[in-house]
Amino acid sequence: MREWQVKRRERTRHLIELGGLVTKAGLVDLTDDDRATLYGAFLTVADRLRGEERSNALALWQRKGKRAFEAEQKVPTPDSVA
């Protein structure tokens, strides 16, 4: 496979994973899939990350995200409940 094809597939996979996080966070449903609203929310986050509170915001969001991932792993699936 050519190098550009590999890079394109890696980029596509990365974008799909990011979209999955948007969906997983419930943002698609909460905004009725309004792209302008989602984009505005992302711009607000980006502004905060450019500001003085960058390190605090990153630390808070990272902790919250890690806890959410960990909680997801602890939730039993229908197949594991027997």
mmCIF file with all atom_site columns, C-alpha atoms in Angstrom:
data_model
loop_
_atom_site.group_PDB
_atom_site.id
_atom_site.type_symbol
_atom_site.label_atom_id
_atom_site.label_alt_id
_atom_site.label_comp_id
_atom_site.label_asym_id
_atom_site.label_entity_id
_atom_site.label_seq_id
_atom_site.pdbx_PDB_ins_code
_atom_site.Cartn_x
_atom_site.Cartn_y
_atom_site.Cartn_z
_atom_site.occupancy
_atom_site.B_iso_or_equiv
_atom_site.pdbx_formal_charge
_atom_site.auth_seq_id
_atom_site.auth_comp_id
_atom_site.auth_asym_id
_atom_site.auth_atom_id
_atom_site.pdbx_PDB_model_num
ATOM 1  C CA . MET A 1 1  ? 0.000   0.000   0.000  1.00 0.00 ? 1  MET A CA 1
ATOM 2  C CA . ARG A 1 2  ? 1.306   3.438   -0.831 1.00 0.00 ? 2  ARG A CA 1
ATOM 3  C CA . GLU A 1 3  ? 2.413   5.738   1.956  1.00 0.00 ? 3  GLU A CA 1
ATOM 4  C CA . TRP A 1 4  ? -0.268  8.354   1.168  1.00 0.00 ? 4  TRP A CA 1
ATOM 5  C CA . GLN A 1 5  ? -2.952  5.658   1.397  1.00 0.00 ? 5  GLN A CA 1
ATOM 6  C CA . VAL A 1 6  ? -1.693  4.547   4.799  1.00 0.00 ? 6  VAL A CA 1
ATOM 7  C CA . LYS A 1 7  ? -1.630  8.139   6.064  1.00 0.00 ? 7  LYS A CA 1
ATOM 8  C CA . ARG A 1 8  ? -5.122  8.781   4.683  1.00 0.00 ? 8  ARG A CA 1
ATOM 9  C CA . ARG A 1 9  ? -6.474  5.678   6.438  1.00 0.00 ? 9  ARG A CA 1
ATOM 10 C CA . GLU A 1 10 ? -4.787  6.659   9.701  1.00 0.00 ? 10 GLU A CA 1
ATOM 11 C CA . ARG A 1 11 ? -6.306  10.152  9.455  1.00 0.00 ? 11 ARG A CA 1
ATOM 12 C CA . THR A 1 12 ? -9.730  8.713   8.633  1.00 0.00 ? 12 THR A CA 1
ATOM 13 C CA . ARG A 1 13 ? -9.571  6.371   11.606 1.00 0.00 ? 13 ARG A CA 1
ATOM 14 C CA . HIS A 1 14 ? -8.512  9.241   13.874 1.00 0.00 ? 14 HIS A CA 1
ATOM 15 C CA . LEU A 1 15 ? -11.432 11.400  12.701 1.00 0.00 ? 15 LEU A CA 1
ATOM 16 C CA . ILE A 1 16 ? -13.894 8.546   13.175 1.00 0.00 ? 16 ILE A CA 1
ATOM 17 C CA . GLU A 1 17 ? -12.627 7.990   16.726 1.00 0.00 ? 17 GLU A CA 1
ATOM 18 C CA . LEU A 1 18 ? -13.025 11.700  17.523 1.00 0.00 ? 18 LEU A CA 1
ATOM 19 C CA . GLY A 1 19 ? -16.554 11.634  16.131 1.00 0.00 ? 19 GLY A CA 1
ATOM 20 C CA . GLY A 1 20 ? -17.234 8.636   18.337 1.00 0.00 ? 20 GLY A CA 1
ATOM 21 C CA . LEU A 1 21 ? -16.215 10.651  21.378 1.00 0.00 ? 21 LEU A CA 1
ATOM 22 C CA . VAL A 1 22 ? -18.611 13.437  20.396 1.00 0.00 ? 22 VAL A CA 1
ATOM 23 C CA . THR A 1 23 ? -21.399 10.865  20.180 1.00 0.00 ? 23 THR A CA 1
ATOM 24 C CA . LYS A 1 24 ? -20.306 9.054   23.353 1.00 0.00 ? 24 LYS A CA 1
ATOM 25 C CA . ALA A 1 25 ? -20.438 12.308  25.314 1.00 0.00 ? 25 ALA A CA 1
ATOM 26 C CA . GLY A 1 26 ? -24.038 12.719  24.233 1.00 0.00 ? 26 GLY A CA 1
ATOM 27 C CA . LEU A 1 27 ? -23.381 15.952  22.357 1.00 0.00 ? 27 LEU A CA 1
ATOM 28 C CA . VAL A 1 28 ? -25.077 14.840  19.161 1.00 0.00 ? 28 VAL A CA 1
ATOM 29 C CA . ASP A 1 29 ? -28.338 14.076  20.953 1.00 0.00 ? 29 ASP A CA 1
ATOM 30 C CA . LEU A 1 30 ? -28.125 17.060  23.298 1.00 0.00 ? 30 LEU A CA 1
ATOM 31 C CA . THR A 1 31 ? -27.741 19.472  20.361 1.00 0.00 ? 31 THR A CA 1
ATOM 32 C CA . ASP A 1 32 ? -30.187 17.665  18.056 1.00 0.00 ? 32 ASP A CA 1
ATOM 33 C CA . ASP A 1 33 ? -27.224 17.065  15.743 1.00 0.00 ? 33 ASP A CA 1
ATOM 34 C CA . ASP A 1 34 ? -26.902 20.811  15.094 1.00 0.00 ? 34 ASP A CA 1
ATOM 35 C CA . ARG A 1 35 ? -23.442 21.219  13.566 1.00 0.00 ? 35 ARG A CA 1
ATOM 36 C CA . ALA A 1 36 ? -23.324 24.984  14.191 1.00 0.00 ? 36 ALA A CA 1
ATOM 37 C CA . THR A 1 37 ? -24.034 24.425  17.888 1.00 0.00 ? 37 THR A CA 1
ATOM 38 C CA . LEU A 1 38 ? -21.396 21.705  18.137 1.00 0.00 ? 38 LEU A CA 1
ATOM 39 C CA . TYR A 1 39 ? -18.850 23.855  16.331 1.00 0.00 ? 39 TYR A CA 1
ATOM 40 C CA . GLY A 1 40 ? -19.628 26.798  18.604 1.00 0.00 ? 40 GLY A CA 1
ATOM 41 C CA . ALA A 1 41 ? -19.148 24.596  21.650 1.00 0.00 ? 41 ALA A CA 1
ATOM 42 C CA . PHE A 1 42 ? -15.800 23.377  20.329 1.00 0.00 ? 42 PHE A CA 1
ATOM 43 C CA . LEU A 1 43 ? -14.722 26.964  19.654 1.00 0.00 ? 43 LEU A CA 1
ATOM 44 C CA . THR A 1 44 ? -15.619 27.839  23.253 1.00 0.00 ? 44 THR A CA 1
ATOM 45 C CA . VAL A 1 45 ? -13.464 24.965  24.506 1.00 0.00 ? 45 VAL A CA 1
ATOM 46 C CA . ALA A 1 46 ? -10.618 26.067  22.222 1.00 0.00 ? 46 ALA A CA 1
ATOM 47 C CA . ASP A 1 47 ? -10.874 29.645  23.564 1.00 0.00 ? 47 ASP A CA 1
ATOM 48 C CA . ARG A 1 48 ? -10.644 28.350  27.110 1.00 0.00 ? 48 ARG A CA 1
ATOM 49 C CA . LEU A 1 49 ? -7.560  26.320  26.198 1.00 0.00 ? 49 LEU A CA 1
ATOM 50 C CA . ARG A 1 50 ? -5.934  29.450  24.793 1.00 0.00 ? 50 ARG A CA 1
ATOM 51 C CA . GLY A 1 51 ? -6.562  31.346  28.026 1.00 0.00 ? 51 GLY A CA 1
ATOM 52 C CA . GLU A 1 52 ? -4.998  31.550  31.448 1.00 0.00 ? 52 GLU A CA 1
ATOM 53 C CA . GLU A 1 53 ? -7.005  28.604  32.768 1.00 0.00 ? 53 GLU A CA 1
ATOM 54 C CA . ARG A 1 54 ? -5.558  26.159  30.207 1.00 0.00 ? 54 ARG A CA 1
ATOM 55 C CA . SER A 1 55 ? -3.734  23.903  32.659 1.00 0.00 ? 55 SER A CA 1
ATOM 56 C CA . ASN A 1 56 ? -6.653  23.796  35.105 1.00 0.00 ? 56 ASN A CA 1
ATOM 57 C CA . ALA A 1 57 ? -9.145  23.031  32.339 1.00 0.00 ? 57 ALA A CA 1
ATOM 58 C CA . LEU A 1 58 ? -6.956  20.280  30.882 1.00 0.00 ? 58 LEU A CA 1
ATOM 59 C CA . ALA A 1 59 ? -6.436  18.671  34.285 1.00 0.00 ? 59 ALA A CA 1
ATOM 60 C CA . LEU A 1 60 ? -10.151 18.806  35.121 1.00 0.00 ? 60 LEU A CA 1
ATOM 61 C CA . TRP A 1 61 ? -11.280 17.430  31.764 1.00 0.00 ? 61 TRP A CA 1
ATOM 62 C CA . GLN A 1 62 ? -8.637  14.715  31.777 1.00 0.00 ? 62 GLN A CA 1
ATOM 63 C CA . ARG A 1 63 ? -9.682  13.489  35.239 1.00 0.00 ? 63 ARG A CA 1
ATOM 64 C CA . LYS A 1 64 ? -13.337 13.546  34.268 1.00 0.00 ? 64 LYS A CA 1
ATOM 65 C CA . GLY A 1 65 ? -12.676 11.674  31.028 1.00 0.00 ? 65 GLY A CA 1
ATOM 66 C CA . LYS A 1 66 ? -10.529 9.028   32.719 1.00 0.00 ? 66 LYS A CA 1
ATOM 67 C CA . ARG A 1 67 ? -13.205 8.458   35.354 1.00 0.00 ? 67 ARG A CA 1
ATOM 68 C CA . ALA A 1 68 ? -15.860 8.096   32.658 1.00 0.00 ? 68 ALA A CA 1
ATOM 69 C CA . PHE A 1 69 ? -13.755 5.571   30.711 1.00 0.00 ? 69 PHE A CA 1
ATOM 70 C CA . GLU A 1 70 ? -13.079 3.608   33.907 1.00 0.00 ? 70 GLU A CA 1
ATOM 71 C CA . ALA A 1 71 ? -16.762 3.630   34.887 1.00 0.00 ? 71 ALA A CA 1
ATOM 72 C CA . GLU A 1 72 ? -17.670 2.337   31.430 1.00 0.00 ? 72 GLU A CA 1
ATOM 73 C CA . GLN A 1 73 ? -15.326 -0.601  31.820 1.00 0.00 ? 73 GLN A CA 1
ATOM 74 C CA . LYS A 1 74 ? -16.949 -1.536  35.136 1.00 0.00 ? 74 LYS A CA 1
ATOM 75 C CA . VAL A 1 75 ? -20.495 -1.609  33.749 1.00 0.00 ? 75 VAL A CA 1
ATOM 76 C CA . PRO A 1 76 ? -21.480 -5.245  33.144 1.00 0.00 ? 76 PRO A CA 1
ATOM 77 C CA . THR A 1 77 ? -22.587 -6.114  29.645 1.00 0.00 ? 77 THR A CA 1
ATOM 78 C CA . PRO A 1 78 ? -25.706 -8.271  29.085 1.00 0.00 ? 78 PRO A CA 1
ATOM 79 C CA . ASP A 1 79 ? -23.425 -11.159 28.057 1.00 0.00 ? 79 ASP A CA 1
ATOM 80 C CA . SER A 1 80 ? -21.402 -10.978 31.292 1.00 0.00 ? 80 SER A CA 1
ATOM 81 C CA . VAL A 1 81 ? -24.465 -11.103 33.559 1.00 0.00 ? 81 VAL A CA 1
ATOM 82 C CA . ALA A 1 82 ? -25.458 -14.710 34.013 1.00 0.00 ? 82 ALA A CA 1
#
